[in-house]
Coordinates of C-alpha atoms and ligand atoms in Angstrom, one line a residue:
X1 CA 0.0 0.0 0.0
X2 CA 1.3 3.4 -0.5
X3 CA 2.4 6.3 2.0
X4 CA -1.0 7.8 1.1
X5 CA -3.0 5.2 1.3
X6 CA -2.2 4.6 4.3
X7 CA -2.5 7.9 5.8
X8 CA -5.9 8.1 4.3
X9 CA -6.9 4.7 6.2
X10 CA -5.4 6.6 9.4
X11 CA -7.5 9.6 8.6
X12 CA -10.9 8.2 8.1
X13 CA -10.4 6.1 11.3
X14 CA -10.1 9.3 13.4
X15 CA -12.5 11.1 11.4
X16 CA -12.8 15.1 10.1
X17 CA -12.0 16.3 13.6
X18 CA -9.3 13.8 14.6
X19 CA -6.5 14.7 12.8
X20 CA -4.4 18.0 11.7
X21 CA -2.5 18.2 8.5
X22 CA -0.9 21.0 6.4
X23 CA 0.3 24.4 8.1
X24 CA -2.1 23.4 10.9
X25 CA 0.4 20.8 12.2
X26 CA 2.9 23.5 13.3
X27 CA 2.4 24.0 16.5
X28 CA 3.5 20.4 16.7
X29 CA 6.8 20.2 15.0
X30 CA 8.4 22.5 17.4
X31 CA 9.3 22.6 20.9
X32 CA 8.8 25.5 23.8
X33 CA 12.0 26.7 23.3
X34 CA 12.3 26.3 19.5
X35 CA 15.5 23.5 19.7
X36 CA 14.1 21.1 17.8
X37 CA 11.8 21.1 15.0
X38 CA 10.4 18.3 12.8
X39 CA 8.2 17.0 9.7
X40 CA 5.1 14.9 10.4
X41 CA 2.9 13.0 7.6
X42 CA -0.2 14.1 9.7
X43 CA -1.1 15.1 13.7
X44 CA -4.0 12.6 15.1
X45 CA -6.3 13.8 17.8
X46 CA -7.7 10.9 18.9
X47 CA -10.8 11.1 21.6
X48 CA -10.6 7.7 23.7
X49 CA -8.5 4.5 24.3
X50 CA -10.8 2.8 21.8
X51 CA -9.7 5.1 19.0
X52 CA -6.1 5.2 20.0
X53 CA -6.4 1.1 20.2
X54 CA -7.3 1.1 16.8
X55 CA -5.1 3.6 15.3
X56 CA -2.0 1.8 16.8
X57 CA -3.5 -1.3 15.7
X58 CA -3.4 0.4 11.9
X59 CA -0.2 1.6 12.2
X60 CA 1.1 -1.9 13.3
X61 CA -0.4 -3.4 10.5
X62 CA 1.0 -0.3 7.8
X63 CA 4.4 0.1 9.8
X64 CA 3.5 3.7 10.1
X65 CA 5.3 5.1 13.3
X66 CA 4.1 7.2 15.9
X67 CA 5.3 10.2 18.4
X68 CA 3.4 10.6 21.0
X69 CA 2.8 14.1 22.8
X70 CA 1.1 15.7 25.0
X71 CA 1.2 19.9 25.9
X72 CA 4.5 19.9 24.2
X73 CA 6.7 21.6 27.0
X74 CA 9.6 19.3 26.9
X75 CA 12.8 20.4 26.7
X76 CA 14.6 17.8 24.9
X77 CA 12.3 17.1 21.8
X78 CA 11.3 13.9 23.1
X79 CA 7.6 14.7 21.8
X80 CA 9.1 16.4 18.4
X81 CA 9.0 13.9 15.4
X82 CA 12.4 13.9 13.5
X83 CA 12.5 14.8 9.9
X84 CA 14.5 11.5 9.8
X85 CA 11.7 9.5 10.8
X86 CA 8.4 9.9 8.9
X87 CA 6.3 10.0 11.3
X88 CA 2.3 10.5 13.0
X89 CA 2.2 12.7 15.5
X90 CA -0.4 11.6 18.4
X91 CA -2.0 14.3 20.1
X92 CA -3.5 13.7 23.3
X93 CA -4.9 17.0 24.0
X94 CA -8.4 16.3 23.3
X95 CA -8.0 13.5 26.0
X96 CA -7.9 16.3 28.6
X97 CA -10.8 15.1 30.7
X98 CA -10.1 15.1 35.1
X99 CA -12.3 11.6 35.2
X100 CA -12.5 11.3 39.3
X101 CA -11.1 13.0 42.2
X102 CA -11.2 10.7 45.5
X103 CA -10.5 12.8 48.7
X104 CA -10.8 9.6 51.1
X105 CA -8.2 7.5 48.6
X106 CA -6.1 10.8 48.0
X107 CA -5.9 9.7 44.7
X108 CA -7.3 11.4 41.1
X109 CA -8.0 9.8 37.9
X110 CA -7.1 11.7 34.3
X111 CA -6.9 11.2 31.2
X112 CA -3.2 11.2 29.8
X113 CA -4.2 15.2 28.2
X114 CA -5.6 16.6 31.0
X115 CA -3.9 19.9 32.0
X116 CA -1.8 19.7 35.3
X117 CA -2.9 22.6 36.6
X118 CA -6.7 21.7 36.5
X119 CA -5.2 18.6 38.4
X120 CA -4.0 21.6 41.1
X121 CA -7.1 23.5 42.0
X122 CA -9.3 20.5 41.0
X123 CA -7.1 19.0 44.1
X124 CA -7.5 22.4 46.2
X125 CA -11.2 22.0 45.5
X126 CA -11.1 18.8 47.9
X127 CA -8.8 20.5 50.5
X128 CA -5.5 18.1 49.1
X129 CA -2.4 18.9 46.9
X130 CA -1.6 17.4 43.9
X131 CA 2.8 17.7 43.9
X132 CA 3.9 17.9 40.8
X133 CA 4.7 21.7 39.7
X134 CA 6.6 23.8 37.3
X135 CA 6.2 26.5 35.3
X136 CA 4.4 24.9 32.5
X137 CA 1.7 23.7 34.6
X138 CA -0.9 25.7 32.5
X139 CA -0.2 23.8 29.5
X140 CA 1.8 20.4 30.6
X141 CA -0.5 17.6 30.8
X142 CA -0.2 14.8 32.8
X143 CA 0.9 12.0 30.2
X144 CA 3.7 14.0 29.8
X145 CA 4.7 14.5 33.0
X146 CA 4.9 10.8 33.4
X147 CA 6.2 10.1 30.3
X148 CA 9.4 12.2 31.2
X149 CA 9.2 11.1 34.8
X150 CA 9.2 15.0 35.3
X151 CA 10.6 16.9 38.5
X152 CA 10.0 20.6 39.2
X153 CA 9.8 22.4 42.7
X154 CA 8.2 20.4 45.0
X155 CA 10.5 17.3 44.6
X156 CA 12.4 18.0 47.8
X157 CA 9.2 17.6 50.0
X158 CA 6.9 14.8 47.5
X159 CA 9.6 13.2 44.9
X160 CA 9.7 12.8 41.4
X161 CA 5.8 12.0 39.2
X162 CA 7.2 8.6 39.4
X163 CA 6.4 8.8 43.1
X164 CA 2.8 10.4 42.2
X165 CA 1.8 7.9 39.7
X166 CA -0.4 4.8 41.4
X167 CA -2.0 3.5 38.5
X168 CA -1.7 3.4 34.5
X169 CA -3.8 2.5 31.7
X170 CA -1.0 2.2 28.3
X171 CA -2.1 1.0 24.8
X172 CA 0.7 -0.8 23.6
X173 CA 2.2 -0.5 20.5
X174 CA 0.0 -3.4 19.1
X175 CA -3.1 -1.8 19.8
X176 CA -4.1 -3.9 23.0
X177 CA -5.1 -1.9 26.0
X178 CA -3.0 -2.8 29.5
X179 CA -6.0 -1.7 31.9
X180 CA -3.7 -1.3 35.2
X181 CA -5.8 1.9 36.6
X182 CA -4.9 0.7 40.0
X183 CA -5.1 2.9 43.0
X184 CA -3.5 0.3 45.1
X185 CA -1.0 2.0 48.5
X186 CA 0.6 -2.1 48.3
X187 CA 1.3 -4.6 45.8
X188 CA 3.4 -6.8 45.9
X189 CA 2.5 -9.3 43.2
X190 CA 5.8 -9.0 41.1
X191 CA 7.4 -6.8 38.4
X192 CA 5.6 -3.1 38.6
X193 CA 5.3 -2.8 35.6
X194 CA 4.0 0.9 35.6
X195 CA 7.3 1.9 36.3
X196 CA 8.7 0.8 32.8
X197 CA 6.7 3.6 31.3
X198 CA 6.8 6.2 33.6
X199 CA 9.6 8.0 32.1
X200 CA 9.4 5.9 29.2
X201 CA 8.8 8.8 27.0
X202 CA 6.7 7.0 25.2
X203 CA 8.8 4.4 23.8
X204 CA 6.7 1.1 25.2
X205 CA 3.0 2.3 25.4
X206 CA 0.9 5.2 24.8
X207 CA -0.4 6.2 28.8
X208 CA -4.0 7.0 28.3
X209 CA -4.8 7.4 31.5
X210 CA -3.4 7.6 35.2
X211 CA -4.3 7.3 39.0
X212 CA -2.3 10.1 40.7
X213 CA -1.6 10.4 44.1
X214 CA -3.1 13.6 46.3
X215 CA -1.9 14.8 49.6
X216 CA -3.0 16.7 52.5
X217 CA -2.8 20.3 51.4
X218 CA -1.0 22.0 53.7
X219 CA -2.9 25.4 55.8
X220 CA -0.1 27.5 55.7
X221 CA 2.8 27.8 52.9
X222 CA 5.2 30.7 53.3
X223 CA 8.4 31.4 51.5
X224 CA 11.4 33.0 51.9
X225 CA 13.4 35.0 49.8
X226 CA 17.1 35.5 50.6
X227 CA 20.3 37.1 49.8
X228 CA 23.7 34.5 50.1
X229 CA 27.2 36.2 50.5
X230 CA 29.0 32.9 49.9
X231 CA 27.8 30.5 47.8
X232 CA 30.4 28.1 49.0
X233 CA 28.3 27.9 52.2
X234 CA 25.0 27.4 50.5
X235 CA 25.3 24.3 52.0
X236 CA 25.6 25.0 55.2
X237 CA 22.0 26.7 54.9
X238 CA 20.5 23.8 53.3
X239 CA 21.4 21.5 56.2
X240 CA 19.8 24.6 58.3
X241 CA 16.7 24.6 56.6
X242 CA 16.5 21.0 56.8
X243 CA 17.0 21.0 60.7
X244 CA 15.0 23.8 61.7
X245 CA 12.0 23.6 58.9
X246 CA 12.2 19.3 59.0
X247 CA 9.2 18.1 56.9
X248 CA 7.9 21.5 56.0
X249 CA 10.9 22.5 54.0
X250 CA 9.1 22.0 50.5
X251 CA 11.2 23.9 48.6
X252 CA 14.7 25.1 48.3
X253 CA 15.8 26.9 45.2
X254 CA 19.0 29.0 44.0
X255 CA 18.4 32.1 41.6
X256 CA 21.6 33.7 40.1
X257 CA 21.1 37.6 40.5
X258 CA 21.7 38.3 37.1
X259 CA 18.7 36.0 36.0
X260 CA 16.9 37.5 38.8
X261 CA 17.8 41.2 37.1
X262 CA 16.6 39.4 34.0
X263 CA 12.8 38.6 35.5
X264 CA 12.6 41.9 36.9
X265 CA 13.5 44.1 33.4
X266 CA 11.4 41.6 31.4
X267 CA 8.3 41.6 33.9
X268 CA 7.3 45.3 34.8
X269 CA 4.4 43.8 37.1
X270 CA 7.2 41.9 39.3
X271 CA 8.3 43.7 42.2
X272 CA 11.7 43.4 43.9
X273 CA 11.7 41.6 47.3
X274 CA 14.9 43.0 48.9
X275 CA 16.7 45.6 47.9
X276 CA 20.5 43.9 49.2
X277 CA 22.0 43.2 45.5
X278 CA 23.9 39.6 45.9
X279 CA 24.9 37.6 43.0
X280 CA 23.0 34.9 44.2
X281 CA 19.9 34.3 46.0
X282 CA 17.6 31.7 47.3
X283 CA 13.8 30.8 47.4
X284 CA 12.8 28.6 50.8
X285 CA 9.4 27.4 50.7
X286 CA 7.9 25.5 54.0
X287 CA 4.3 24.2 54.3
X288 CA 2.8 22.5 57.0
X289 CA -0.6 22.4 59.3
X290 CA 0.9 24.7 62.4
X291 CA 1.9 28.2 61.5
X292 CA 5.2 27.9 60.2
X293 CA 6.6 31.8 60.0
X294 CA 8.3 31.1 63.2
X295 CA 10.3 29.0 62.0
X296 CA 11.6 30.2 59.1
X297 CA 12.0 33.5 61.2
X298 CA 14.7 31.0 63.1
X299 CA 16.0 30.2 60.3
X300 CA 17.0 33.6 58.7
X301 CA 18.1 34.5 61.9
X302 CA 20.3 31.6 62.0
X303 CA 21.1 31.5 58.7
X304 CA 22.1 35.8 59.4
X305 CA 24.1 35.1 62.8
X306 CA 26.1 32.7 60.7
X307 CA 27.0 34.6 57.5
X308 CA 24.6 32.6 55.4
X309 CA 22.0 35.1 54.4
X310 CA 22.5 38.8 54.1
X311 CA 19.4 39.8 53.7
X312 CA 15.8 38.3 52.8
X313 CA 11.8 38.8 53.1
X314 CA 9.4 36.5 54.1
X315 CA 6.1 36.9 52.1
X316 CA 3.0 38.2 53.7
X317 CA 0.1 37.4 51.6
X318 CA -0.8 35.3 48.7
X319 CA 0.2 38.3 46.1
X320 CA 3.7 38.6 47.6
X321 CA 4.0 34.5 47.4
X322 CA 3.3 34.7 43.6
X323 CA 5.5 37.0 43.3
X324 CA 8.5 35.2 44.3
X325 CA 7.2 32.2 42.7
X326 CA 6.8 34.3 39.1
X327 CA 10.1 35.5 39.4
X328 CA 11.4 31.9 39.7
X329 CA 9.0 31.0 36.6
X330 CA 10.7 33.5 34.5
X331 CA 13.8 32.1 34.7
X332 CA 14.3 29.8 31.7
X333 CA 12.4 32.4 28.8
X334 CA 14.7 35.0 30.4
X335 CA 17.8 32.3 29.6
X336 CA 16.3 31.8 25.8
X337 CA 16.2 35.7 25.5
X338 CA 20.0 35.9 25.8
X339 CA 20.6 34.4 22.3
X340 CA 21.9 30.5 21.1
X341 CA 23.0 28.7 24.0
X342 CA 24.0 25.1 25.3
X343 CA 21.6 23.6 28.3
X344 CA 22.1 21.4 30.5
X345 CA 19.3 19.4 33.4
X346 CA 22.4 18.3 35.8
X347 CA 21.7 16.1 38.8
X348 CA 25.1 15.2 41.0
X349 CA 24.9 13.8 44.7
X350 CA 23.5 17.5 46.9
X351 CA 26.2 17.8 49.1
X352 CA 28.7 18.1 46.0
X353 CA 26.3 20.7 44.2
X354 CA 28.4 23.8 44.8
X355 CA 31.9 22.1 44.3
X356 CA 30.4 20.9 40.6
X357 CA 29.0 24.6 39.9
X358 CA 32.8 25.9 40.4
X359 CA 34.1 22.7 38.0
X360 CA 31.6 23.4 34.9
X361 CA 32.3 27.2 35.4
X362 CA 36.2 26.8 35.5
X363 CA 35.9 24.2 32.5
X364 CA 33.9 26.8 30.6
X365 CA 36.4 29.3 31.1
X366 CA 39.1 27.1 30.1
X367 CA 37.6 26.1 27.2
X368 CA 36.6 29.9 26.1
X369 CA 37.8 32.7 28.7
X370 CA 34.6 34.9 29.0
X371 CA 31.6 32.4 28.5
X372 CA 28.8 33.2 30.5
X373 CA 27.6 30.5 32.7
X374 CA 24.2 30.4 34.6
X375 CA 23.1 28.2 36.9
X376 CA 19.6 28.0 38.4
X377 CA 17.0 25.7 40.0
X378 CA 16.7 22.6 42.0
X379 CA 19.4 22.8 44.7
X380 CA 17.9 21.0 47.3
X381 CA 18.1 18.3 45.0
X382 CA 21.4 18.3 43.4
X383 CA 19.6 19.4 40.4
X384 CA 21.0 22.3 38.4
X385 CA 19.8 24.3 35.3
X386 CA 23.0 25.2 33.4
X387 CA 23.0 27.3 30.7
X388 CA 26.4 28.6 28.7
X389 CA 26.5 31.2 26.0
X390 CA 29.9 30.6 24.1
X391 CA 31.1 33.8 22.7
X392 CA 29.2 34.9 19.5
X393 CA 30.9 33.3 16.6
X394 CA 31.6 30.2 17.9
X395 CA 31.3 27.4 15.6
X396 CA 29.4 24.1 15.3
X397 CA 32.6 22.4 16.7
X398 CA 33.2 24.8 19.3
X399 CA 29.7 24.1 20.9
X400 CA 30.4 20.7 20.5
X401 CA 34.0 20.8 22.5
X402 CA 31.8 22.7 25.3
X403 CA 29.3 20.3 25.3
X404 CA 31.4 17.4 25.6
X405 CA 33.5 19.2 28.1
X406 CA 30.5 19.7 30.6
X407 CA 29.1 16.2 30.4
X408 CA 32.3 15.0 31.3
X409 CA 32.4 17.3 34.3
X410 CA 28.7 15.8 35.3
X411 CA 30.0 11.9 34.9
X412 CA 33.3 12.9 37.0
X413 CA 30.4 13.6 39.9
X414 CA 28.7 10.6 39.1
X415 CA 26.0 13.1 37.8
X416 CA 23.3 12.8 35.0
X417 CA 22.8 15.4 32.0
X418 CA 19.3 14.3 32.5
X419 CA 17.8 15.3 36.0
X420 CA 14.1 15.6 35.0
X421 CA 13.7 17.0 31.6
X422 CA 14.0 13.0 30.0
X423 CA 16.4 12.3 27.3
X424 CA 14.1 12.9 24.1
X425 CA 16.3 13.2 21.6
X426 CA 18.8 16.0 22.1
X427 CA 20.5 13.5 24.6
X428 CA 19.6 10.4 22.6
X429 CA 23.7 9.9 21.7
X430 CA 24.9 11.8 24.9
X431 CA 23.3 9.4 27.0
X432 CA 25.5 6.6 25.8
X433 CA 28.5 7.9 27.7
X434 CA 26.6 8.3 30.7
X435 CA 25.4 4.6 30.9
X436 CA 27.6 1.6 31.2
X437 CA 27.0 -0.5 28.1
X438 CA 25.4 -3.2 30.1
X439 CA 22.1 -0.7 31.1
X440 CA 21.3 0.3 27.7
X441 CA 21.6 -3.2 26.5
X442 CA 19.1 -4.0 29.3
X443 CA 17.2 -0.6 27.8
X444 CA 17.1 -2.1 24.6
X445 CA 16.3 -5.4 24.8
X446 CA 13.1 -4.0 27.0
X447 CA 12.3 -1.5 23.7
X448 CA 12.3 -4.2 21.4
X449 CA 10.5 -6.6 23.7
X450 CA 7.4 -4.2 24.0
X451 CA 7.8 -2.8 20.6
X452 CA 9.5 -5.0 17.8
X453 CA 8.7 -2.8 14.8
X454 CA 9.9 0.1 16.4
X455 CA 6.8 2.0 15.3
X456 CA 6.8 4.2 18.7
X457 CA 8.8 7.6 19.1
X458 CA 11.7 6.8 17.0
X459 CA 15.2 8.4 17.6
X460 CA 14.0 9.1 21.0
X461 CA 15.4 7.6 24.6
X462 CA 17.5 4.6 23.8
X463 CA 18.5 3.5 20.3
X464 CA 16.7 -0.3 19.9
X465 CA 19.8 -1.6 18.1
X466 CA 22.6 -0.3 19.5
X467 CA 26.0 -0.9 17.6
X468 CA 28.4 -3.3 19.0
X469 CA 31.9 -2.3 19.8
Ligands
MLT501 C1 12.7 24.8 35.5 O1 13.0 24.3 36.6 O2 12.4 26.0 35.5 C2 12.6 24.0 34.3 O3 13.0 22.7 34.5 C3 12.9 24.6 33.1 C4 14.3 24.7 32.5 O4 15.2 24.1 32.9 O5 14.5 25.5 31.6
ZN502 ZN1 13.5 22.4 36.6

């Protein structure tokens, strides 16, 4: 059967509204930050497991392959189809529906589209919390999140999505449905097998639906802004925070001032906490049931007595909370803004955080005297947003040297150039140097195991037939 052909059986199984073709495909061959763009041979919108059965059922049978994607805010083009790869795009945005909120099981049901952030106040509505957070929580959608095994803010306090995610329901790549919409706290019955596609990015299954775990929303949620004088002791207040705020520390996150500067030019409504000018700062978020301003008053006096913090504010009301919390959202446009750069999502054990930030800056330096280097983001859990602008001019190859460079500096920690963004396909060939041969074996015999053809998100996460040495 020819390419068209085909397509046409794809089309009139979805129907006139189930599928996007022409100029109106572009908003899905290109990724939030414009890094990676693709060709697709058509976008379906499928509207239910039954339809989505079928169409993987079809492409089976026509060897058509398939990207699935979701709000498209990944970072790494794991939802992009590559040009390489002809390809169907699978939409799952009109599968956006919230399908059951439980307050007594602390646990919500959605389909794979559904928006995260109707998850939040949906969750609010019931007096719990639904964890995972980030800035794209207005357009992320749940499948996603799993699919990448996404992180964001409130990891310190409620772990990874992979530690939200009770349940799944995954059409696999053969078109049968794997109904395991469990909401179950214990099982132990053998291999979960959840866990293979959470953070699968799509490579095994397409997640159609998911049981997410809620928890008790916290009464009071206060942060604190502050102003460090040595970020070689940031440390040192991290193991404060931890003592002195125990379980409500939620949040702890480092903000360069320069990117702070950034927000603040960029966002005229954003008002500046402190007026102390530091070249780094930090955002301290703790929640809890008892009033908790005490004790991050302790802290920052503490934290002050000691040298730690200069200066900071505590917020006072919900608009002063947002504030903080917009200024940290602005963050990673601002970093697009300042022109073609390299990125990096770098995990290394927490207490070695600060000694890594000096290594990758030094290495940068070496490399090309004058690169700017920005770090932001995660610190309470040894996770850092790197960015590095090489000087203008510099060449394909000299981005590559400084790319190479900087993963090497991440494996000498025993770090990952993938913290929470997935590997998609902008770290499809870095990852091999990260992984000892034996675990993407492993990786690739589970790939071809669940999908033989290799009909699902080519190019992306682990290559199905990796070369021998
Ligand atoms: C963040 O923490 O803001 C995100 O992971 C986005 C980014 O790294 O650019
Ligand atoms: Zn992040």
């Amino acid at each position: 059967m020819s390419l068209i052909a085909a397509i046409d059986d794809v089309k009139s199984l979805l129907g006139p509204r189930g599928w996007l073709a022409g100029e109106d495909m572009a908003p899905h061959l290109t990724d939030f930050f414009r890094r990676t763009d693709g060709t697709a041979m058509l976008v379906a919108r499928p509207d239910g497991v039954e339809e989505i059965s079928e169409l993987l059922r079809l492409c089976a049978r026509l060897g058509l392959k398939i990207v699935p994607q979701g709000g498209n805010t990944g970072l790494c083009g794991g939802a992009i189809p590559r040009a390489e790869e002809p390809s169907i795009v699978l939409s799952m945005k009109r599968m956006n529906r919230l399908l059951s909120i439980d307050p007594v099981c602390y646990a919500v049901t959605a389909e794979a589209g559904c928006i995260m952030q109707t998850i939040h106040e949906a969750a609010a509505g019931v007096n719990r919390l639904f964890a995972p957070d980030w800035g794209a929580r207005g357009t992320a959608t749940v499948g996603g999140a799993i699919s990448t095994n996404a992180g964001g803010i409130n990891v310190l306090r409620y772990g990874n999505t992979r530690e939200q995610v009770l349940g799944l329901e995954v059409v696999l790549p053969d078109g049968r449905v794997w109904d395991g919409l469990r909401s179950l706290r214990k099982d132990s019955s053998g291999y979960d097998l959840k866990h293979l596609f959470i953070g699968g990015e799509g490579t095994l299954g397409i997640i159609t639906k998911a049981v997410m775990r809620l928890h008790p929303r916290p009464s009071h949620v206060q942060t604190l802004f502050g102003a460090v004088p040595d970020l070689d002791r940031l440390m040192e207040l991290f193991v404060e925070a931890r003592n002195i705020l125990a379980e409500s520390l939620s949040a702890f996150e480092l903000i360069p001032g320069s990117t702070f500067e950034m927000a603040l030019a960029q966002n005229a409504t954003l008002r500046r906490p402190i007026e102390t000018k530091q070249d780094w700062y930090v955002l301290i978020r703790a929640s809890g049931n008892a009033d908790i301003t005490a004790r991050l008053e302790e802290l920052f006096a503490t934290a002050f007595d000691q040298g730690l913090l200069s200066d900071a504010a505590l917020a006072q009301s919900a608009a002063q909370e947002d504030n903080l919390w917009t200024i940290r959202d602005e963050i990673p446009a601002g970093m697009v803004l300042q022109g073609k750069m390299l990125k990096w999502d770098a995990s290394v054990p927490i207490d070695r955080i600060i000694p890594f930030l000096r290594d990758v800056e030094a290495t940068a330096d070496s490399i090309q005297s004058g690169t700017a280097t920005y770090a932001f983001g995660h610190i309470g859990d040894g996770n850092l947003h790197l960015s590095i602008f090489p000087r203008p001019g510099t060449d394909a190859a000299g981005f590559a040297a400084m790319e190479s460079a900087i993963d090497r500096v991440i494996w000498s920690y025993r770090g990952s150039i993938c913290a929470e963004h997935g590997v998609g396909q902008l770290n499809y060939t870095r990852i091999l140097g990260q992984k000892p041969a034996i675990e993407l074996e492993m990786m690739a015999k589970i790939r071809k195991l669940f999908d033989p053809q290799g009909i699902l998100n080519p190019g992306k996460l682990v290559d199905p037939a990796p070369k021998q040495d």
